[in-house]
Structure formats: C-alpha cells, structure tokens
Amino acid sequence: MTGCFVVLEGGEGAGKSTQAALLAEWLRDRGVSCTLAREPGSTGVGEAIREVVLGRTDLEMPAESELLLILAARAAFVREVVRPALARGDVVVADRFDLSTLAYQGYGRGLDLARVRAAMEVATGGLSADVYLVLDVPVEEGAARRRAAGGGADRIERAGADFLHAVRDGYLELAGTGDRVELVSGLGTSDQVRKRILDCLSRRLPDVFGSPGT
C-alpha cells in the first residue's frame, strides 16, 4: 500500500500549523494512519537548522546560504520522515514543503527560480506532494494574527513587508500554474477554513477524503 502526501503552504499567519493539526486529527478520528510533520524540522538535523534559519535573528545570512540550509533540512526530512511514512501507507500531512522554497527564497529573496528548482531536486530526489493547499490571507491580516498570538518575530518575519508581499505574490502565481496546487482562502474561523480544505481534498483524493461535504 502506498500513502499520499498533502502539504499546507502559505505566508506568515495564514494558519498552516493549525490546519495541519486539525487535518491530522480528522484523519486519525476516522482510523486513517497519519504522519504530521513540519518543515524545516521533524528530524534532528531539521530542527537544528530551523533554529538557525528562524531563531537566529542576530545573523545576517546570504540568501544562498538560507536556501542551502533549508534544502539540507529537506533532504533529511524526505529520507527520514516522508518516504518511510509513505511506504507504510500513511497519509503525510506537512506544514510546508518545496513551494515554500520557491515562494520565500525564489520570489521573496530574489534567487533565480530555475536554479532554486534544480537545487530542490537534489534535496527531494524528485519527490513532490500529491496536493498542495496554499492558504491565502492578506499580509496585514497574517501580521495581525501573529501579533495577537504573542511572541517575537522570527528572522524570516523580520525581513519586512515588501518581502512578505513578494512571498504572497509568489504563492499566488504558483497556485495559478501548478496542477497539484489549490488556493484556499485562509480567512474566517478555523472550522470554516477546515471545511474548505476538506472540500478540496475530497475532490483531489476521494479515496482518502470521501466526497465533498463529508
């Protein structure tokens, strides 16, 4: 039995982590074996890199260094988490994957997209998600949510509004060109967003998620 790979994407404050957890809970409540993971992270290497990339606000990091660190974490993530889970027949629900790299390091940091894609291929070994769900909220709404949640801004969030707008624009363009990508409004209550996500997944992966409205 082969599993399936679902990724939730989006900018800061879009609700990815909340919705990934709700989706995993929904699957487990129905007896579906599920692996919930996050990027960068979910491995020893990935969590260490996450602390550097997000937590080290004191670092001035070249965009190329940021890209390569994230891809180093991804290589471990694919090898240690995703491929074994898929081989077990799990549904893998990930908070971010390769679209984030295109949106943040490509569109946001301005790195050449073709080179970013080539580097990503090394890290993933060609693995991509069955479905990418891009949760979209205006940058200002995402920032307001982050402030309401408390805690300081991480290194990525401190890149500024122009950067975050470029990231959102990148996601919107990627959602318009990728045949496995669905754009989902992240506005409204968490239950409303969860329903939109399940409706999308029921159309895309009916064998796992049933028919719309279930």
PDB file of N, CA and C in Angstrom, residues 72-147:
ATOM      1  N   ALA A  72      19.165  21.381   3.025  1.00  0.00           N
ATOM      2  CA  ALA A  72      19.814  20.347   3.835  1.00  0.00           C
ATOM      3  C   ALA A  72      18.815  19.728   4.807  1.00  0.00           C
ATOM      4  N   ALA A  73      17.982  20.580   5.410  1.00  0.00           N
ATOM      5  CA  ALA A  73      16.927  20.064   6.294  1.00  0.00           C
ATOM      6  C   ALA A  73      15.937  19.216   5.506  1.00  0.00           C
ATOM      7  N   ARG A  74      15.626  19.644   4.289  1.00  0.00           N
ATOM      8  CA  ARG A  74      14.641  18.912   3.481  1.00  0.00           C
ATOM      9  C   ARG A  74      15.145  17.525   3.093  1.00  0.00           C
ATOM     10  N   ALA A  75      16.406  17.430   2.779  1.00  0.00           N
ATOM     11  CA  ALA A  75      16.949  16.123   2.403  1.00  0.00           C
ATOM     12  C   ALA A  75      16.753  15.116   3.533  1.00  0.00           C
ATOM     13  N   ALA A  76      17.005  15.550   4.768  1.00  0.00           N
ATOM     14  CA  ALA A  76      16.778  14.663   5.913  1.00  0.00           C
ATOM     15  C   ALA A  76      15.293  14.392   6.109  1.00  0.00           C
ATOM     16  N   PHE A  77      14.471  15.406   5.903  1.00  0.00           N
ATOM     17  CA  PHE A  77      13.025  15.270   6.060  1.00  0.00           C
ATOM     18  C   PHE A  77      12.456  14.230   5.099  1.00  0.00           C
ATOM     19  N   VAL A  78      12.871  14.293   3.845  1.00  0.00           N
ATOM     20  CA  VAL A  78      12.389  13.340   2.848  1.00  0.00           C
ATOM     21  C   VAL A  78      12.872  11.936   3.163  1.00  0.00           C
ATOM     22  N   ARG A  79      14.160  11.806   3.484  1.00  0.00           N
ATOM     23  CA  ARG A  79      14.739  10.488   3.716  1.00  0.00           C
ATOM     24  C   ARG A  79      14.224   9.839   5.005  1.00  0.00           C
ATOM     25  N   GLU A  80      14.119  10.629   6.076  1.00  0.00           N
ATOM     26  CA  GLU A  80      13.837  10.062   7.395  1.00  0.00           C
ATOM     27  C   GLU A  80      12.356  10.051   7.764  1.00  0.00           C
ATOM     28  N   VAL A  81      11.579  10.949   7.173  1.00  0.00           N
ATOM     29  CA  VAL A  81      10.171  11.085   7.572  1.00  0.00           C
ATOM     30  C   VAL A  81       9.213  10.713   6.454  1.00  0.00           C
ATOM     31  N   VAL A  82       9.314  11.416   5.326  1.00  0.00           N
ATOM     32  CA  VAL A  82       8.261  11.306   4.314  1.00  0.00           C
ATOM     33  C   VAL A  82       8.284   9.959   3.599  1.00  0.00           C
ATOM     34  N   ARG A  83       9.418   9.576   3.053  1.00  0.00           N
ATOM     35  CA  ARG A  83       9.442   8.327   2.292  1.00  0.00           C
ATOM     36  C   ARG A  83       9.109   7.110   3.161  1.00  0.00           C
ATOM     37  N   PRO A  84       9.632   6.978   4.385  1.00  0.00           N
ATOM     38  CA  PRO A  84       9.218   5.836   5.214  1.00  0.00           C
ATOM     39  C   PRO A  84       7.725   5.839   5.529  1.00  0.00           C
ATOM     40  N   ALA A  85       7.169   7.023   5.789  1.00  0.00           N
ATOM     41  CA  ALA A  85       5.734   7.097   6.102  1.00  0.00           C
ATOM     42  C   ALA A  85       4.890   6.707   4.898  1.00  0.00           C
ATOM     43  N   LEU A  86       5.270   7.183   3.717  1.00  0.00           N
ATOM     44  CA  LEU A  86       4.526   6.813   2.514  1.00  0.00           C
ATOM     45  C   LEU A  86       4.624   5.318   2.245  1.00  0.00           C
ATOM     46  N   ALA A  87       5.802   4.746   2.507  1.00  0.00           N
ATOM     47  CA  ALA A  87       5.980   3.303   2.302  1.00  0.00           C
ATOM     48  C   ALA A  87       5.107   2.491   3.250  1.00  0.00           C
ATOM     49  N   ARG A  88       4.818   3.047   4.441  1.00  0.00           N
ATOM     50  CA  ARG A  88       3.917   2.377   5.398  1.00  0.00           C
ATOM     51  C   ARG A  88       2.461   2.517   4.999  1.00  0.00           C
ATOM     52  N   GLY A  89       2.164   3.384   4.053  1.00  0.00           N
ATOM     53  CA  GLY A  89       0.789   3.639   3.668  1.00  0.00           C
ATOM     54  C   GLY A  89       0.144   4.784   4.402  1.00  0.00           C
ATOM     55  N   ASP A  90       0.935   5.607   5.109  1.00  0.00           N
ATOM     56  CA  ASP A  90       0.393   6.746   5.843  1.00  0.00           C
ATOM     57  C   ASP A  90      -0.030   7.868   4.896  1.00  0.00           C
ATOM     58  N   VAL A  91      -0.966   8.670   5.379  1.00  0.00           N
ATOM     59  CA  VAL A  91      -1.186   9.990   4.802  1.00  0.00           C
ATOM     60  C   VAL A  91      -0.219  10.934   5.516  1.00  0.00           C
ATOM     61  N   VAL A  92       0.679  11.548   4.774  1.00  0.00           N
ATOM     62  CA  VAL A  92       1.614  12.510   5.341  1.00  0.00           C
ATOM     63  C   VAL A  92       1.022  13.901   5.187  1.00  0.00           C
ATOM     64  N   VAL A  93       0.872  14.597   6.307  1.00  0.00           N
ATOM     65  CA  VAL A  93       0.392  15.980   6.307  1.00  0.00           C
ATOM     66  C   VAL A  93       1.557  16.849   6.751  1.00  0.00           C
ATOM     67  N   ALA A  94       2.036  17.710   5.859  1.00  0.00           N
ATOM     68  CA  ALA A  94       3.209  18.528   6.157  1.00  0.00           C
ATOM     69  C   ALA A  94       2.854  20.005   6.197  1.00  0.00           C
ATOM     70  N   ASP A  95       3.381  20.672   7.197  1.00  0.00           N
ATOM     71  CA  ASP A  95       3.325  22.121   7.319  1.00  0.00           C
ATOM     72  C   ASP A  95       4.546  22.664   6.578  1.00  0.00           C
ATOM     73  N   ARG A  96       4.372  22.979   5.303  1.00  0.00           N
ATOM     74  CA  ARG A  96       5.370  23.460   4.351  1.00  0.00           C
ATOM     75  C   ARG A  96       6.130  22.312   3.677  1.00  0.00           C
ATOM     76  N   PHE A  97       6.524  22.596   2.427  1.00  0.00           N
ATOM     77  CA  PHE A  97       7.443  21.734   1.681  1.00  0.00           C
ATOM     78  C   PHE A  97       8.078  22.594   0.590  1.00  0.00           C
ATOM     79  N   ASP A  98       8.177  22.109  -0.628  1.00  0.00           N
ATOM     80  CA  ASP A  98       9.017  22.786  -1.615  1.00  0.00           C
ATOM     81  C   ASP A  98       8.426  24.076  -2.186  1.00  0.00           C
ATOM     82  N   LEU A  99       7.096  24.253  -2.170  1.00  0.00           N
ATOM     83  CA  LEU A  99       6.554  25.525  -2.633  1.00  0.00           C
ATOM     84  C   LEU A  99       7.039  26.690  -1.772  1.00  0.00           C
ATOM     85  N   SER A 100       7.266  26.418  -0.491  1.00  0.00           N
ATOM     86  CA  SER A 100       7.776  27.466   0.391  1.00  0.00           C
ATOM     87  C   SER A 100       9.131  27.971  -0.082  1.00  0.00           C
ATOM     88  N   THR A 101       9.958  27.058  -0.558  1.00  0.00           N
ATOM     89  CA  THR A 101      11.282  27.453  -1.023  1.00  0.00           C
ATOM     90  C   THR A 101      11.179  28.352  -2.245  1.00  0.00           C
ATOM     91  N   LEU A 102      10.307  28.003  -3.178  1.00  0.00           N
ATOM     92  CA  LEU A 102      10.109  28.849  -4.344  1.00  0.00           C
ATOM     93  C   LEU A 102       9.549  30.213  -3.943  1.00  0.00           C
ATOM     94  N   ALA A 103       8.586  30.221  -3.026  1.00  0.00           N
ATOM     95  CA  ALA A 103       7.950  31.481  -2.632  1.00  0.00           C
ATOM     96  C   ALA A 103       8.893  32.370  -1.823  1.00  0.00           C
ATOM     97  N   TYR A 104       9.583  31.774  -0.849  1.00  0.00           N
ATOM     98  CA  TYR A 104      10.409  32.576   0.059  1.00  0.00           C
ATOM     99  C   TYR A 104      11.798  32.881  -0.507  1.00  0.00           C
ATOM    100  N   GLN A 105      12.504  31.856  -0.949  1.00  0.00           N
ATOM    101  CA  GLN A 105      13.865  32.089  -1.426  1.00  0.00           C
ATOM    102  C   GLN A 105      13.893  32.513  -2.895  1.00  0.00           C
ATOM    103  N   GLY A 106      12.901  32.074  -3.670  1.00  0.00           N
ATOM    104  CA  GLY A 106      12.810  32.495  -5.063  1.00  0.00           C
ATOM    105  C   GLY A 106      12.179  33.868  -5.192  1.00  0.00           C
ATOM    106  N   TYR A 107      10.869  33.940  -5.025  1.00  0.00           N
ATOM    107  CA  TYR A 107      10.178  35.215  -5.173  1.00  0.00           C
ATOM    108  C   TYR A 107      10.568  36.219  -4.084  1.00  0.00           C
ATOM    109  N   GLY A 108      10.678  35.762  -2.841  1.00  0.00           N
ATOM    110  CA  GLY A 108      10.970  36.681  -1.747  1.00  0.00           C
ATOM    111  C   GLY A 108      12.398  37.196  -1.746  1.00  0.00           C
ATOM    112  N   ARG A 109      13.360  36.290  -1.802  1.00  0.00           N
ATOM    113  CA  ARG A 109      14.775  36.681  -1.749  1.00  0.00           C
ATOM    114  C   ARG A 109      15.337  37.044  -3.115  1.00  0.00           C
ATOM    115  N   GLY A 110      14.618  36.697  -4.161  1.00  0.00           N
ATOM    116  CA  GLY A 110      15.059  37.085  -5.491  1.00  0.00           C
ATOM    117  C   GLY A 110      16.039  36.136  -6.149  1.00  0.00           C
ATOM    118  N   LEU A 111      16.171  34.910  -5.646  1.00  0.00           N
ATOM    119  CA  LEU A 111      17.050  33.939  -6.280  1.00  0.00           C
ATOM    120  C   LEU A 111      16.414  33.418  -7.567  1.00  0.00           C
ATOM    121  N   ASP A 112      17.257  33.048  -8.514  1.00  0.00           N
ATOM    122  CA  ASP A 112      16.779  32.554  -9.799  1.00  0.00           C
ATOM    123  C   ASP A 112      15.941  31.288  -9.618  1.00  0.00           C
ATOM    124  N   LEU A 113      14.717  31.304 -10.116  1.00  0.00           N
ATOM    125  CA  LEU A 113      13.797  30.190  -9.874  1.00  0.00           C
ATOM    126  C   LEU A 113      14.284  28.889 -10.489  1.00  0.00           C
ATOM    127  N   ALA A 114      14.888  28.958 -11.659  1.00  0.00           N
ATOM    128  CA  ALA A 114      15.381  27.733 -12.292  1.00  0.00           C
ATOM    129  C   ALA A 114      16.473  27.097 -11.447  1.00  0.00           C
ATOM    130  N   ARG A 115      17.356  27.910 -10.891  1.00  0.00           N
ATOM    131  CA  ARG A 115      18.424  27.371 -10.046  1.00  0.00           C
ATOM    132  C   ARG A 115      17.866  26.828  -8.727  1.00  0.00           C
ATOM    133  N   VAL A 116      16.871  27.520  -8.188  1.00  0.00           N
ATOM    134  CA  VAL A 116      16.236  27.023  -6.962  1.00  0.00           C
ATOM    135  C   VAL A 116      15.599  25.665  -7.220  1.00  0.00           C
ATOM    136  N   ARG A 117      14.893  25.532  -8.326  1.00  0.00           N
ATOM    137  CA  ARG A 117      14.255  24.248  -8.651  1.00  0.00           C
ATOM    138  C   ARG A 117      15.290  23.138  -8.821  1.00  0.00           C
ATOM    139  N   ALA A 118      16.405  23.444  -9.470  1.00  0.00           N
ATOM    140  CA  ALA A 118      17.443  22.435  -9.671  1.00  0.00           C
ATOM    141  C   ALA A 118      18.029  21.985  -8.335  1.00  0.00           C
ATOM    142  N   ALA A 119      18.245  22.940  -7.429  1.00  0.00           N
ATOM    143  CA  ALA A 119      18.769  22.588  -6.113  1.00  0.00           C
ATOM    144  C   ALA A 119      17.757  21.779  -5.308  1.00  0.00           C
ATOM    145  N   MET A 120      16.481  22.127  -5.429  1.00  0.00           N
ATOM    146  CA  MET A 120      15.438  21.386  -4.717  1.00  0.00           C
ATOM    147  C   MET A 120      15.377  19.937  -5.177  1.00  0.00           C
ATOM    148  N   GLU A 121      15.625  19.701  -6.446  1.00  0.00           N
ATOM    149  CA  GLU A 121      15.584  18.342  -6.984  1.00  0.00           C
ATOM    150  C   GLU A 121      16.597  17.444  -6.284  1.00  0.00           C
ATOM    151  N   VAL A 122      17.752  18.002  -5.951  1.00  0.00           N
ATOM    152  CA  VAL A 122      18.767  17.229  -5.222  1.00  0.00           C
ATOM    153  C   VAL A 122      18.247  16.855  -3.839  1.00  0.00           C
ATOM    154  N   ALA A 123      17.633  17.808  -3.152  1.00  0.00           N
ATOM    155  CA  ALA A 123      17.159  17.573  -1.789  1.00  0.00           C
ATOM    156  C   ALA A 123      15.996  16.593  -1.730  1.00  0.00           C
ATOM    157  N   THR A 124      15.086  16.670  -2.698  1.00  0.00           N
ATOM    158  CA  THR A 124      13.871  15.853  -2.649  1.00  0.00           C
ATOM    159  C   THR A 124      13.997  14.535  -3.393  1.00  0.00           C
ATOM    160  N   GLY A 125      15.010  14.411  -4.259  1.00  0.00           N
ATOM    161  CA  GLY A 125      15.095  13.228  -5.102  1.00  0.00           C
ATOM    162  C   GLY A 125      13.915  13.110  -6.046  1.00  0.00           C
ATOM    163  N   GLY A 126      13.294  14.240  -6.362  1.00  0.00           N
ATOM    164  CA  GLY A 126      12.155  14.250  -7.273  1.00  0.00           C
ATOM    165  C   GLY A 126      10.805  14.080  -6.607  1.00  0.00           C
ATOM    166  N   LEU A 127      10.776  13.941  -5.281  1.00  0.00           N
ATOM    167  CA  LEU A 127       9.502  13.769  -4.578  1.00  0.00           C
ATOM    168  C   LEU A 127       8.720  15.075  -4.564  1.00  0.00           C
ATOM    169  N   SER A 128       7.433  14.992  -4.852  1.00  0.00           N
ATOM    170  CA  SER A 128       6.546  16.140  -4.697  1.00  0.00           C
ATOM    171  C   SER A 128       5.259  15.673  -4.029  1.00  0.00           C
ATOM    172  N   ALA A 129       4.493  16.619  -3.553  1.00  0.00           N
ATOM    173  CA  ALA A 129       3.247  16.278  -2.875  1.00  0.00           C
ATOM    174  C   ALA A 129       2.171  15.883  -3.877  1.00  0.00           C
ATOM    175  N   ASP A 130       1.218  15.101  -3.417  1.00  0.00           N
ATOM    176  CA  ASP A 130       0.044  14.798  -4.238  1.00  0.00           C
ATOM    177  C   ASP A 130      -0.851  16.022  -4.365  1.00  0.00           C
ATOM    178  N   VAL A 131      -0.944  16.793  -3.287  1.00  0.00           N
ATOM    179  CA  VAL A 131      -1.741  18.015  -3.275  1.00  0.00           C
ATOM    180  C   VAL A 131      -1.038  19.058  -2.408  1.00  0.00           C
ATOM    181  N   TYR A 132      -0.965  20.279  -2.944  1.00  0.00           N
ATOM    182  CA  TYR A 132      -0.509  21.432  -2.170  1.00  0.00           C
ATOM    183  C   TYR A 132      -1.708  22.339  -1.943  1.00  0.00           C
ATOM    184  N   LEU A 133      -1.977  22.684  -0.703  1.00  0.00           N
ATOM    185  CA  LEU A 133      -3.046  23.612  -0.365  1.00  0.00           C
ATOM    186  C   LEU A 133      -2.409  24.905   0.123  1.00  0.00           C
ATOM    187  N   VAL A 134      -2.538  25.961  -0.657  1.00  0.00           N
ATOM    188  CA  VAL A 134      -1.951  27.252  -0.313  1.00  0.00           C
ATOM    189  C   VAL A 134      -3.008  28.076   0.404  1.00  0.00           C
ATOM    190  N   LEU A 135      -2.822  28.254   1.707  1.00  0.00           N
ATOM    191  CA  LEU A 135      -3.743  29.079   2.485  1.00  0.00           C
ATOM    192  C   LEU A 135      -3.362  30.536   2.282  1.00  0.00           C
ATOM    193  N   ASP A 136      -4.307  31.327   1.820  1.00  0.00           N
ATOM    194  CA  ASP A 136      -4.009  32.709   1.472  1.00  0.00           C
ATOM    195  C   ASP A 136      -4.748  33.682   2.371  1.00  0.00           C
ATOM    196  N   VAL A 137      -3.989  34.587   2.988  1.00  0.00           N
ATOM    197  CA  VAL A 137      -4.553  35.736   3.699  1.00  0.00           C
ATOM    198  C   VAL A 137      -3.730  36.968   3.320  1.00  0.00           C
ATOM    199  N   PRO A 138      -4.308  38.157   3.354  1.00  0.00           N
ATOM    200  CA  PRO A 138      -3.511  39.354   3.118  1.00  0.00           C
ATOM    201  C   PRO A 138      -2.360  39.443   4.115  1.00  0.00           C
ATOM    202  N   VAL A 139      -1.259  40.030   3.691  1.00  0.00           N
ATOM    203  CA  VAL A 139      -0.082  40.138   4.555  1.00  0.00           C
ATOM    204  C   VAL A 139      -0.428  40.829   5.867  1.00  0.00           C
ATOM    205  N   GLU A 140      -1.237  41.868   5.798  1.00  0.00           N
ATOM    206  CA  GLU A 140      -1.585  42.626   7.001  1.00  0.00           C
ATOM    207  C   GLU A 140      -2.400  41.768   7.974  1.00  0.00           C
ATOM    208  N   GLU A 141      -3.282  40.927   7.434  1.00  0.00           N
ATOM    209  CA  GLU A 141      -4.063  40.021   8.280  1.00  0.00           C
ATOM    210  C   GLU A 141      -3.157  39.006   8.951  1.00  0.00           C
ATOM    211  N   GLY A 142      -2.220  38.444   8.196  1.00  0.00           N
ATOM    212  CA  GLY A 142      -1.283  37.489   8.774  1.00  0.00           C
ATOM    213  C   GLY A 142      -0.449  38.104   9.880  1.00  0.00           C
ATOM    214  N   ALA A 143       0.009  39.340   9.678  1.00  0.00           N
ATOM    215  CA  ALA A 143       0.801  40.030  10.697  1.00  0.00           C
ATOM    216  C   ALA A 143      -0.022  40.278  11.949  1.00  0.00           C
ATOM    217  N   ALA A 144      -1.282  40.659  11.776  1.00  0.00           N
ATOM    218  CA  ALA A 144      -2.152  40.907  12.927  1.00  0.00           C
ATOM    219  C   ALA A 144      -2.368  39.617  13.723  1.00  0.00           C
ATOM    220  N   ARG A 145      -2.521  38.512  13.025  1.00  0.00           N
ATOM    221  CA  ARG A 145      -2.685  37.228  13.716  1.00  0.00           C
ATOM    222  C   ARG A 145      -1.438  36.880  14.511  1.00  0.00           C
ATOM    223  N   ARG A 146      -0.265  37.108  13.912  1.00  0.00           N
ATOM    224  CA  ARG A 146       0.989  36.789  14.601  1.00  0.00           C
ATOM    225  C   ARG A 146       1.146  37.652  15.852  1.00  0.00           C
ATOM    226  N   ARG A 147       0.790  38.924  15.753  1.00  0.00           N
ATOM    227  CA  ARG A 147       0.877  39.801  16.922  1.00  0.00           C
ATOM    228  C   ARG A 147      -0.082  39.340  18.014  1.00  0.00           C
TER     229      ARG A 147
END
